[in-house]
Coordinates of C-alpha atoms and ligand atoms in Angstrom, one line a residue:
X17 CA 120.8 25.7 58.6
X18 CA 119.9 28.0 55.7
X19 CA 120.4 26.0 52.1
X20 CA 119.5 27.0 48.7
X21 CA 119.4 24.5 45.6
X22 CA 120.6 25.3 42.2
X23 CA 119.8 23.7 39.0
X24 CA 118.3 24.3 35.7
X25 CA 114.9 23.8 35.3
X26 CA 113.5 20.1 36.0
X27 CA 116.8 19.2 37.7
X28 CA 115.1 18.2 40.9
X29 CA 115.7 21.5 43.1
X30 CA 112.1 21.1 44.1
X31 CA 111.9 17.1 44.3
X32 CA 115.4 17.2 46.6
X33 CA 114.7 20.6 48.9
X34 CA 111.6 18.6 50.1
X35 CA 113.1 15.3 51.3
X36 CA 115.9 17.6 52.7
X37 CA 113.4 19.7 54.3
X38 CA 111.9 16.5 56.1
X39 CA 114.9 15.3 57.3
X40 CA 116.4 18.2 58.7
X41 CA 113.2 19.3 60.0
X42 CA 113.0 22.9 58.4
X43 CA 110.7 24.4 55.6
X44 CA 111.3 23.5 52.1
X45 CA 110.5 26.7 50.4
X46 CA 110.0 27.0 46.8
X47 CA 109.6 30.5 45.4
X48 CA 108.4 29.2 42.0
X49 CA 105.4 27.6 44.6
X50 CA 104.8 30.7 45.8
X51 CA 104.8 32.6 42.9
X52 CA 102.6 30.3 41.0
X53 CA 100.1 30.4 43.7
X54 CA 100.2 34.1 44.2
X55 CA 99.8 34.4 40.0
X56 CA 96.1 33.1 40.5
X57 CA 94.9 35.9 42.4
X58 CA 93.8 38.9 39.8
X59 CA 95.5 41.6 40.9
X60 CA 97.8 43.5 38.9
X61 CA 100.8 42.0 40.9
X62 CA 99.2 38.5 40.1
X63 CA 98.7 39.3 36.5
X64 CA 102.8 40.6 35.9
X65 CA 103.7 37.5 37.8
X66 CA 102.1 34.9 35.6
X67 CA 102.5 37.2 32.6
X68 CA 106.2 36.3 33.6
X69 CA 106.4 32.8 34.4
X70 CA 104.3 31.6 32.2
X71 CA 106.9 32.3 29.3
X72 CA 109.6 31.4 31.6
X73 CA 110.9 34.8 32.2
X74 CA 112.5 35.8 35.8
X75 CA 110.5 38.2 37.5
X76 CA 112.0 41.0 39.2
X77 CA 114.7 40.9 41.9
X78 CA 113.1 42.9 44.1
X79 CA 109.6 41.7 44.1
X80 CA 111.4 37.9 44.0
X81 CA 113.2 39.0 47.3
X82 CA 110.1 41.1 48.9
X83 CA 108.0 37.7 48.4
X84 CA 110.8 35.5 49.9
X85 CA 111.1 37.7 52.6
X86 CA 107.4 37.9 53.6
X87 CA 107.6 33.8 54.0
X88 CA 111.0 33.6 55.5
X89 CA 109.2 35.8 58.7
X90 CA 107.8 32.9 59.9
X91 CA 108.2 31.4 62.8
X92 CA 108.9 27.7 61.2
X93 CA 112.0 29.5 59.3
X94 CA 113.5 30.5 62.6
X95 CA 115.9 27.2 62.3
X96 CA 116.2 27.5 58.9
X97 CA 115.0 26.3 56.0
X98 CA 116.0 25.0 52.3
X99 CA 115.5 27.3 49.7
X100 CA 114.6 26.2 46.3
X101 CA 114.5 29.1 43.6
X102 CA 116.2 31.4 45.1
X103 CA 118.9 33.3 44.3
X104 CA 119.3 32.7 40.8
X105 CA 121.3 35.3 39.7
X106 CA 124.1 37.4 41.7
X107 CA 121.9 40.7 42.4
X108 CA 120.0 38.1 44.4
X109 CA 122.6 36.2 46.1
X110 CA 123.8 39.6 47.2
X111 CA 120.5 39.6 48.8
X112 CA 120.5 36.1 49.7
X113 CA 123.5 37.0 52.2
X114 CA 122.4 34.6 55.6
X115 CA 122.4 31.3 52.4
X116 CA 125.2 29.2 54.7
X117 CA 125.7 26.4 51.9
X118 CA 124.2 25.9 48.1
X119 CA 123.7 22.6 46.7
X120 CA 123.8 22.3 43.4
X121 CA 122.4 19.4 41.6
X122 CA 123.9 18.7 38.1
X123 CA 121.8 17.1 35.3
X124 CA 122.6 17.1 31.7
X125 CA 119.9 18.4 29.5
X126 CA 118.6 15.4 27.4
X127 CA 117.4 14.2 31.5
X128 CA 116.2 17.6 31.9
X129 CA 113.8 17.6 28.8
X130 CA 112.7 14.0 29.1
X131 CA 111.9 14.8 33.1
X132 CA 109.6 17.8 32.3
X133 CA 107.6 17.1 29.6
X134 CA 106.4 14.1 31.6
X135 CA 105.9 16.2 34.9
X136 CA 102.7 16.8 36.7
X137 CA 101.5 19.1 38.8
X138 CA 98.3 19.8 41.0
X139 CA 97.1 23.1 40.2
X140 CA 95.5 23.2 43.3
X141 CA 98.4 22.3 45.9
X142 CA 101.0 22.1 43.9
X143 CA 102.0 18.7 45.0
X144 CA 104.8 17.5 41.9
X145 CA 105.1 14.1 40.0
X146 CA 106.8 12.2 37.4
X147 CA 104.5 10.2 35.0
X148 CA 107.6 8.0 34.7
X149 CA 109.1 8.4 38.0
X150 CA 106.8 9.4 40.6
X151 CA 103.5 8.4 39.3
X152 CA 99.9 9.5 41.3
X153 CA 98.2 6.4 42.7
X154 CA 95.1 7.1 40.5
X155 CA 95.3 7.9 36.8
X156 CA 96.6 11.9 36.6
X157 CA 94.5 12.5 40.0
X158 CA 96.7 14.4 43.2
X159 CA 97.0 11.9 45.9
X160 CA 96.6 14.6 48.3
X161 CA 93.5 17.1 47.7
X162 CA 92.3 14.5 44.7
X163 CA 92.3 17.5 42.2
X164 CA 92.9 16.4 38.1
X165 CA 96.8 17.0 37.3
X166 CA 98.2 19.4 35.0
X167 CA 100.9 20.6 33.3
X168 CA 102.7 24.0 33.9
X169 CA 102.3 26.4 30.7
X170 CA 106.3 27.2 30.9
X171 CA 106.2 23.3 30.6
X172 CA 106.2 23.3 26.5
X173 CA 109.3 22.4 25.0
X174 CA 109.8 26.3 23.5
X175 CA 109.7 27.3 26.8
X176 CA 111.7 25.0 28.6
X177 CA 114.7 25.6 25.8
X178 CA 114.3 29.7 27.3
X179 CA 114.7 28.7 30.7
X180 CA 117.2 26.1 30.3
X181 CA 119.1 29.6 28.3
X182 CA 118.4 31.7 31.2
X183 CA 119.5 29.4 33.4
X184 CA 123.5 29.6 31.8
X185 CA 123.3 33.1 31.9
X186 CA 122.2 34.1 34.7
X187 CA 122.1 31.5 37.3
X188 CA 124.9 29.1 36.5
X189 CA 127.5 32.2 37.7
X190 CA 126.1 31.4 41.1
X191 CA 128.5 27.8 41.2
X192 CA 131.9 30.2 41.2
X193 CA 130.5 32.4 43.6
X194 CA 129.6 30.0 46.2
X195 CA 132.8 27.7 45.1
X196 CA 135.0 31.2 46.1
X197 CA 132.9 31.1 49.3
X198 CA 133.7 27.8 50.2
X199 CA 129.9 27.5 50.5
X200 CA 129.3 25.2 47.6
X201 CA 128.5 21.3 47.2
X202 CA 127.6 19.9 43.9
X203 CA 126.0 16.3 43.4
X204 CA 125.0 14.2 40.2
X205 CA 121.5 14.9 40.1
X206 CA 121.4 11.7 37.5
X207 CA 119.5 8.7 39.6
X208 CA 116.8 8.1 41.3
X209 CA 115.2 10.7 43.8
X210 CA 116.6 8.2 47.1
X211 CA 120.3 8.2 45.4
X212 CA 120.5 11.8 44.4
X213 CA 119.3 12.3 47.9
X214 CA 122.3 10.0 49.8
X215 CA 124.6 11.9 47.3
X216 CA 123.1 14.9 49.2
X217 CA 123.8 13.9 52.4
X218 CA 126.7 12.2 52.2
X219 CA 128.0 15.9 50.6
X220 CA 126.7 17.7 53.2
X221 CA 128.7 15.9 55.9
Ligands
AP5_326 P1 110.5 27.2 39.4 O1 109.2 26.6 39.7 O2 111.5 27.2 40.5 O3 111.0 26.5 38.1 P2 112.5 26.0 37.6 O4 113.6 26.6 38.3 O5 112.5 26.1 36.2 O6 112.5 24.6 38.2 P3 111.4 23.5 38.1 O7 110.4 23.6 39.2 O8 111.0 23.4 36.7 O9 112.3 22.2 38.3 P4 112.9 21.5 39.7 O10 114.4 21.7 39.6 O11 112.1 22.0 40.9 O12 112.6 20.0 39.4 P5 111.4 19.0 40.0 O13 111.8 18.7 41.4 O14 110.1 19.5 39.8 O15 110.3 28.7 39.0 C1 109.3 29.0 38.0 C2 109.3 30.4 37.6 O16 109.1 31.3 38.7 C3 110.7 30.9 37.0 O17 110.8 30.6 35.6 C4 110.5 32.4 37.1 O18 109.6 32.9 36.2 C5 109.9 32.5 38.5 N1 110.8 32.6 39.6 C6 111.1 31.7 40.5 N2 112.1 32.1 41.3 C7 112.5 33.3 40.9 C8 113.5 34.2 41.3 N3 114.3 33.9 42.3 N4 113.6 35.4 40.6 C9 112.8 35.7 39.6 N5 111.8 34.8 39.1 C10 111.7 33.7 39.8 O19 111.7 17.7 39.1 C11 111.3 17.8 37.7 C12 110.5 16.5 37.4 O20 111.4 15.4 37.5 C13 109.3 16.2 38.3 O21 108.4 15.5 37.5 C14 110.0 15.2 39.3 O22 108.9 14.4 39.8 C15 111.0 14.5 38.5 N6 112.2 14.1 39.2 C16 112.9 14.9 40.2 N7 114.0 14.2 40.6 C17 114.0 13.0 39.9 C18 114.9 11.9 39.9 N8 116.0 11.9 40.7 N9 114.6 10.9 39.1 C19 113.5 10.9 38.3 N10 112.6 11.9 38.3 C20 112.9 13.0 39.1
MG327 MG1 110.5 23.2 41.2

């Protein structure tokens, strides 16, 4: 059970590879998580990570994959685990070679935009929400840890235009090369979280 989600940015990859995760019982692991969190820490590995995804870039391949790999050691990915993030180019899914089936979640991009610039995000565990969709119980505050909300920087509209450009370049290739596979499965990502999610599942069988 190894799964990877694509999608452009805001599309739900994150959102979808956690309900996933709990029903299936594996990890959901987000690389853009991971990353964020290890950007905080001051080192110069820390520093050229945020320098990166705070303007939306892609860091690169081989410190994505030497990241990924570090997690994917653990003993609760020994039977398996969703990936969200990862590959997103073909270097990577060259990498990415145990990836058994990719989901990908289709949204057009007026959803895209209007689903970001009202996301929030604890800066503290991470923990996602809608303002719109998946709103905190308390004003802006993380149900979890209780932390204030944020917003991510590569959140701004000038920003999300780049990734949403990187994303057709370089990851949207990915669909023909899991399609030639026979390892792909592509659901409307359009809906709420619980639909998109049956669409899932109802693909996956
Ligand atoms: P990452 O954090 O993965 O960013 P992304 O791919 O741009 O995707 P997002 O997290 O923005 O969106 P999502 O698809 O997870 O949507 P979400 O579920 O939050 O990566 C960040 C950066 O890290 C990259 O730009 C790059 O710099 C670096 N990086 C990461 N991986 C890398 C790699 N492999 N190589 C190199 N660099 C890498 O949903 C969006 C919003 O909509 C949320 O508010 C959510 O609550 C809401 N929502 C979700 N689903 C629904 C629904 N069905 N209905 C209504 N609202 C919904
Ligand atoms: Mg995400």
């Amino acid at each position: 059970m190894r799964i990877a989600t694509i999608g452009k940015p805001g599309s739900g990859k994150g959102t979808q590879a956690e309900v996933l995760a709990r029903k299936l019982r594996v990890p959901a692991i987000s690389l853009g998580e991971i990353l964020r969190k290890r950007s905080l820490k001051n080192d110069k590995t820390g520093k050229y990570i945020r320098s990166r995804i705070d303007k939306g870039s892609f860091i690169s391949d081989r410190l994505a994959f030497k990241i990924l790999s570090e997690r994917l050691e653990k003993k609760d990915c020994k039977k398996g685990y969703i990936l969200d993030g990862f590959p997103r180019n073909l270097a990577q899914a060259k990498m990415a070679k145990d990836i058994g089936t990719a989901i990908e979640i289709k949204v057009p991009d007026s959803l895209i935009i209007r689903r970001i610039s009202n996301r929030r995000e604890c800066p503290k565990c991470c923990r996602t929400y809608n303002m719109l969709t998946q709103k905190p119980k308390k004003d802006e505050i993380c149900d979890k840890c209780k932390t204030r909300l944020g917003r991510r920087k590569d959140d701004s509209p000038n920003f999300v235009k780049k990734r949403l450009a990187i994303y057709r370049k370089k990851t949207a290739p990915l669909i023909a090369y899991y399609r030639k596979q026979g390892k792909l499965v592509s659901v409307d990502g359009a809906g709420t979280v619980s639909v998109v999610f049956s669409r899932i599942m109802r693909a996956l069988k």
